[in-house]
């Protein structure tokens, strides 16, 4: 008689184990999905941060900044006659193709700027195509955000 109860106990225990396994699988599947979603979101955030860090480094290295698309072709003026003409045009206050600048902080920085102009012929490097795309996307996002902020509620 007690042998029958042992078999019933084994059957109930096995059934309970099967039910728990089903619930664990169903709950685990959603937990796994949530974990994967979190991992993907963290990866996207890390990729965005890496892109921003790279663009910041390039911006500091190449000398452009957000919203600045102007790139000036320039040359150093060293001929005394041309310097005199530049001074005359600038003191008259009319339009002139000359611009006298003073580099603050050190003579070495001014010398570096002169060498940069002699070597490259530009006051700033133009952004790359990828940087232009980022600037355009940023400008669009900023415009969209400001439009949403201005919308009546």
mmCIF file of N, CA and C in Angstrom, residues 11 14 40 42 70 72-73 76 89 102 125-126 141 153:
data_model
loop_
_atom_site.group_PDB
_atom_site.id
_atom_site.type_symbol
_atom_site.label_atom_id
_atom_site.label_comp_id
_atom_site.label_asym_id
_atom_site.label_seq_id
_atom_site.Cartn_x
_atom_site.Cartn_y
_atom_site.Cartn_z
ATOM 1 N N UNK A 11 5.447 10.942 -9.190
ATOM 2 C CA UNK A 11 4.687 11.539 -10.305
ATOM 3 C C UNK A 11 4.384 13.004 -10.057
ATOM 4 N N UNK A 14 7.605 14.994 -10.340
ATOM 5 C CA UNK A 14 7.985 15.141 -11.744
ATOM 6 C C UNK A 14 7.122 16.157 -12.466
ATOM 7 N N UNK A 40 22.389 45.624 -26.653
ATOM 8 C CA UNK A 40 22.379 46.342 -27.926
ATOM 9 C C UNK A 40 22.313 47.852 -27.711
ATOM 10 N N UNK A 42 23.403 49.482 -25.070
ATOM 11 C CA UNK A 42 24.716 49.893 -24.567
ATOM 12 C C UNK A 42 25.743 49.944 -25.687
ATOM 13 N N UNK A 70 33.369 77.650 -43.351
ATOM 14 C CA UNK A 70 34.220 78.549 -44.118
ATOM 15 C C UNK A 70 35.671 78.094 -44.043
ATOM 16 N N UNK A 72 39.311 79.394 -45.639
ATOM 17 C CA UNK A 72 39.903 80.517 -46.329
ATOM 18 C C UNK A 72 41.242 80.132 -46.942
ATOM 19 N N UNK A 73 41.365 80.361 -48.243
ATOM 20 C CA UNK A 73 42.659 80.218 -48.895
ATOM 21 C C UNK A 73 43.457 81.477 -48.612
ATOM 22 N N UNK A 76 50.902 84.234 -46.896
ATOM 23 C CA UNK A 76 51.614 85.213 -46.078
ATOM 24 C C UNK A 76 52.089 86.360 -46.961
ATOM 25 N N UNK A 89 45.240 100.057 -47.587
ATOM 26 C CA UNK A 89 43.862 99.614 -47.792
ATOM 27 C C UNK A 89 43.121 99.436 -46.467
ATOM 28 N N UNK A 102 46.949 89.262 -35.228
ATOM 29 C CA UNK A 102 47.974 89.089 -34.203
ATOM 30 C C UNK A 102 47.641 87.806 -33.470
ATOM 31 N N UNK A 125 41.507 73.535 -42.146
ATOM 32 C CA UNK A 125 41.263 72.394 -43.017
ATOM 33 C C UNK A 125 39.769 72.252 -43.229
ATOM 34 N N UNK A 126 39.339 71.964 -44.431
ATOM 35 C CA UNK A 126 37.909 71.727 -44.629
ATOM 36 C C UNK A 126 37.507 70.406 -43.990
ATOM 37 N N UNK A 141 18.897 67.858 -36.345
ATOM 38 C CA UNK A 141 18.396 67.421 -35.040
ATOM 39 C C UNK A 141 18.161 68.622 -34.129
ATOM 40 N N UNK A 153 1.628 73.656 -26.599
ATOM 41 C CA UNK A 153 1.233 72.412 -25.922
ATOM 42 C C UNK A 153 -0.220 72.447 -25.539
#
